[in-house]
Amino acid sequence: MNDDVRNIVLGVLAAGLSAALGWLARTYLWKRKLRRKQAFFGLPDNSESLLVVNREAGGPELSVMRHDVFALLELSALIKDCGAHAQVIAHDAAQQGFGERTEFCVGGPSSNRRMAAHLHSLLPGIRVNVDPEPGPDRGAFQIGSERYRLEPGKGEYVILARLTAGNTARPVFLFCGQRAITNQAATRYVARNHERLARKHGNNSFVILLKVVNSQAYGPDVVELVADVTRASQTPLPAVPARSTHRAS
């Protein structure tokens, strides 16, 4: 073998080795990213999860708002990306505890009994006005001593929570919005920002309040982080009325 042939062979081997190392590095980084995503959502390979479906408030029992359907589709894609499986279950049929399977619960307490139970048991510092009669506080959130009113199409709020009962328990995710479009906004927010949320909160419980801005023009896409309300939401509400009111600008 002369020098030219040897150089060609060595070059081919070096290129092959470099390509193999690059592939291994990309595979390792992809798997690490996937494992972090699976850990945050509590969705290891081939695991089972629950999608708890609400109903349209005031509508037939099986009537689901269009934006809530979109929210479920967002979550289904996320679950599939983690290599897990989802079981869709009606809000009034989910008569079980939590921690064995990751749960994604969508909808406010007026349309989702499961959500109402979670808020009552796990987040005693949150109260949602479910009065069907028209009024300025209809649909408003009270979190601690603060009240957040609904202004349809202009400024609407949604609670996004990740809650666990212990280090080994699977999390329950709550998407509790003032309107169906805010539920979709929250599911899209967590799908896009789960890496940042995981860096900040790890695998711990958290509750954040989001505001959907001008949904009549921008749909569920323009979302602002209002506050981390984890501590306030886990502290039982005081007996005194809320001291301030928040309106969309």
Coordinates of C-alpha atoms in Angstrom, one line a residue:
M1 CA 0.0 0.0 0.0
N2 CA 1.5 3.3 -1.1
D3 CA 1.3 6.6 0.7
D4 CA -1.6 7.9 -1.3
V5 CA -3.8 4.9 -0.8
R6 CA -3.0 4.8 2.9
N7 CA -3.9 8.5 3.3
I8 CA -7.2 7.8 1.5
V9 CA -8.0 4.9 3.8
L10 CA -7.1 6.8 6.9
G11 CA -9.2 9.8 5.7
V12 CA -12.2 7.5 5.2
L13 CA -11.7 5.9 8.6
A14 CA -11.4 9.3 10.3
A15 CA -14.5 10.6 8.5
G16 CA -16.4 7.4 9.6
L17 CA -15.2 7.7 13.1
S18 CA -16.2 11.4 13.3
A19 CA -19.6 10.7 11.9
A20 CA -20.2 7.8 14.4
L21 CA -19.1 10.0 17.3
G22 CA -21.3 12.8 16.1
W23 CA -24.3 10.4 15.9
L24 CA -23.6 9.0 19.3
A25 CA -23.3 12.5 20.8
R26 CA -26.6 13.6 19.2
T27 CA -28.3 10.5 20.3
Y28 CA -27.0 11.0 23.9
L29 CA -28.2 14.6 24.0
W30 CA -31.6 13.7 22.5
K31 CA -32.1 10.9 25.0
R32 CA -31.0 13.1 27.9
K33 CA -33.5 15.8 26.8
L34 CA -36.2 13.2 26.5
R35 CA -35.5 11.7 29.9
R36 CA -35.8 15.2 31.5
K37 CA -39.1 15.8 29.7
Q38 CA -40.4 12.4 30.9
A39 CA -39.3 13.1 34.4
F40 CA -41.0 16.5 34.5
F41 CA -44.3 15.1 33.2
G42 CA -44.0 11.8 35.0
L43 CA -44.2 9.9 31.8
P44 CA -41.6 7.2 31.5
D45 CA -41.6 4.9 28.4
N46 CA -44.8 2.9 28.0
S47 CA -46.4 4.5 31.1
E48 CA -50.1 5.2 31.4
S49 CA -51.7 8.6 32.0
L50 CA -55.1 10.1 32.4
L51 CA -56.7 12.9 30.4
V52 CA -59.7 14.1 32.4
V53 CA -62.2 15.7 30.1
N54 CA -64.6 18.4 31.2
R55 CA -67.9 19.4 29.6
E56 CA -69.2 22.7 28.3
A57 CA -70.6 24.6 31.3
G58 CA -74.3 24.6 31.2
G59 CA -74.3 22.3 28.2
P60 CA -75.1 18.6 27.7
E61 CA -73.1 16.1 29.8
L62 CA -71.0 15.0 26.7
S63 CA -70.6 18.4 25.2
V64 CA -67.0 19.5 25.1
M65 CA -65.9 23.0 24.0
R66 CA -63.9 23.3 20.8
H67 CA -60.9 24.9 22.5
D68 CA -61.0 22.1 25.2
V69 CA -60.7 19.6 22.4
F70 CA -57.7 21.5 21.1
A71 CA -56.2 21.4 24.6
L72 CA -56.6 17.6 24.7
L73 CA -54.9 17.3 21.3
E74 CA -52.0 19.4 22.6
L75 CA -51.6 17.1 25.6
S76 CA -52.0 13.9 23.5
A77 CA -49.1 15.0 21.3
L78 CA -47.0 15.7 24.3
I79 CA -47.8 12.3 25.9
K80 CA -47.0 10.6 22.6
D81 CA -43.6 12.4 22.4
C82 CA -42.7 10.9 25.8
G83 CA -43.5 7.4 24.6
A84 CA -46.4 7.1 27.0
H85 CA -50.1 6.3 26.5
A86 CA -53.2 8.2 27.5
Q87 CA -56.7 7.2 28.7
V88 CA -59.4 9.7 28.2
I89 CA -61.9 9.7 31.0
A90 CA -65.0 11.9 31.8
H91 CA -64.6 14.3 34.8
D92 CA -67.4 12.6 36.7
A93 CA -66.0 9.0 36.1
A94 CA -62.5 9.6 37.5
Q95 CA -63.3 8.3 41.0
Q96 CA -59.7 7.5 42.1
G97 CA -56.8 9.1 43.9
F98 CA -53.8 10.4 42.2
G99 CA -50.1 9.5 42.2
E100 CA -50.2 6.2 40.4
R101 CA -50.6 7.7 36.9
T102 CA -49.8 11.1 35.6
E103 CA -53.1 13.1 35.3
F104 CA -53.9 16.0 33.1
C105 CA -57.1 17.7 34.3
V106 CA -58.7 20.3 31.9
G107 CA -61.4 22.8 32.7
G108 CA -62.7 25.0 35.5
P109 CA -64.7 23.7 38.5
S110 CA -68.1 24.6 37.0
S111 CA -67.6 22.1 34.2
N112 CA -65.2 19.6 35.8
R113 CA -66.0 18.0 39.1
R114 CA -62.5 16.5 39.2
M115 CA -61.0 19.9 39.0
A116 CA -63.3 21.2 41.8
A117 CA -62.2 18.3 44.0
H118 CA -58.5 19.0 43.3
L119 CA -58.9 22.7 44.1
H120 CA -60.8 22.0 47.3
S121 CA -58.3 19.3 48.5
L122 CA -55.0 20.5 47.2
L123 CA -55.3 24.3 46.6
P124 CA -57.4 25.7 49.4
G125 CA -56.1 29.2 48.7
I126 CA -57.9 29.4 45.4
R127 CA -61.6 30.1 45.0
V128 CA -63.3 30.3 41.6
N129 CA -66.6 32.2 41.3
V130 CA -69.0 29.7 39.6
D131 CA -72.1 31.8 40.0
P132 CA -74.1 31.4 36.7
E133 CA -75.7 34.8 37.2
P134 CA -74.2 37.7 35.2
G135 CA -72.0 40.0 37.3
P136 CA -68.6 41.6 37.5
D137 CA -67.2 38.7 39.5
R138 CA -68.6 35.9 37.4
G139 CA -65.7 33.5 36.7
A140 CA -63.3 35.5 38.8
F141 CA -60.3 33.9 40.6
Q142 CA -59.5 34.7 44.2
I143 CA -56.0 33.6 45.0
G144 CA -55.0 34.4 48.6
S145 CA -56.2 38.0 49.0
E146 CA -56.1 38.9 45.4
R147 CA -59.0 38.8 42.9
Y148 CA -58.6 38.3 39.1
R149 CA -61.7 39.2 37.1
L150 CA -62.6 37.9 33.7
E151 CA -62.8 40.3 30.7
P152 CA -63.9 38.0 27.8
G153 CA -61.7 38.4 24.7
K154 CA -59.5 41.0 26.4
G155 CA -57.9 39.6 29.5
E156 CA -58.6 36.1 30.8
Y157 CA -56.7 34.1 33.4
V158 CA -55.8 30.5 33.8
I159 CA -54.2 28.5 36.6
L160 CA -51.4 26.1 35.6
A161 CA -50.3 23.7 38.3
R162 CA -48.1 20.7 38.7
L163 CA -48.8 18.9 42.0
T164 CA -47.3 15.8 43.5
A165 CA -48.0 13.9 46.7
G166 CA -44.4 12.8 47.2
N167 CA -41.1 12.0 45.5
T168 CA -42.3 8.7 44.0
A169 CA -45.8 9.9 43.1
R170 CA -46.7 10.8 39.5
P171 CA -47.8 14.4 39.1
V172 CA -51.2 15.8 38.4
F173 CA -51.4 18.8 36.0
L174 CA -54.2 21.3 36.3
F175 CA -55.3 23.6 33.5
C176 CA -58.0 25.6 35.2
G177 CA -59.1 28.5 33.0
Q178 CA -61.8 31.2 33.1
R179 CA -62.8 30.2 29.5
A180 CA -62.1 27.2 27.3
I181 CA -59.6 29.1 25.2
T182 CA -57.5 29.8 28.2
N183 CA -57.3 26.0 28.9
Q184 CA -55.8 25.6 25.4
A185 CA -53.4 28.5 26.0
A186 CA -52.2 26.8 29.2
T187 CA -51.6 23.4 27.6
R188 CA -49.7 25.1 24.7
Y189 CA -47.7 27.1 27.2
V190 CA -46.6 24.0 29.2
A191 CA -45.7 22.2 25.9
R192 CA -43.5 25.1 24.8
N193 CA -42.0 26.0 28.1
H194 CA -41.6 22.7 30.0
E195 CA -37.8 22.9 29.9
R196 CA -37.7 26.4 31.5
L197 CA -40.3 25.3 34.1
A198 CA -38.3 22.2 34.9
R199 CA -35.1 24.2 35.4
K200 CA -36.9 26.6 37.7
H201 CA -39.1 24.1 39.7
G202 CA -37.4 20.8 39.1
N203 CA -39.8 18.0 39.8
N204 CA -41.5 19.9 42.7
S205 CA -45.0 21.2 42.9
F206 CA -45.8 24.6 41.5
V207 CA -48.8 26.8 40.7
I208 CA -48.5 29.7 38.3
L209 CA -51.1 32.2 37.1
L210 CA -51.2 33.1 33.4
K211 CA -53.1 35.8 31.5
V212 CA -54.3 35.3 27.9
V213 CA -54.1 38.7 26.2
N214 CA -56.6 39.8 23.6
S215 CA -57.8 36.3 22.7
Q216 CA -60.4 37.8 20.3
A217 CA -57.6 38.8 18.1
Y218 CA -54.7 36.5 18.9
G219 CA -56.5 33.3 20.0
P220 CA -54.5 31.3 22.6
D221 CA -51.1 32.4 21.5
V222 CA -50.3 35.5 23.5
V223 CA -49.8 34.5 27.1
E224 CA -48.2 36.4 30.0
L225 CA -46.9 35.0 33.2
V226 CA -48.6 36.9 36.0
A227 CA -47.2 35.3 39.1
D228 CA -46.0 32.2 40.9
V229 CA -48.8 31.7 43.3
T230 CA -47.7 28.4 44.8
R231 CA -47.6 29.5 48.4
A232 CA -50.8 31.6 48.3
S233 CA -52.7 28.8 46.6
Q234 CA -51.7 26.2 49.2
T235 CA -52.6 28.5 52.2
P236 CA -56.3 28.4 53.2
L237 CA -58.2 31.6 52.2
P238 CA -58.6 34.2 54.9
A239 CA -62.1 35.0 56.1
V240 CA -61.8 38.6 55.0
P241 CA -62.8 39.8 51.5
A242 CA -60.1 40.2 48.8
R243 CA -58.4 43.6 49.1
S244 CA -57.6 44.3 45.5
T245 CA -59.0 43.7 42.0
H246 CA -57.0 43.1 38.8
R247 CA -58.3 44.0 35.4
A248 CA -56.8 43.6 32.0
S249 CA -55.2 46.7 30.6

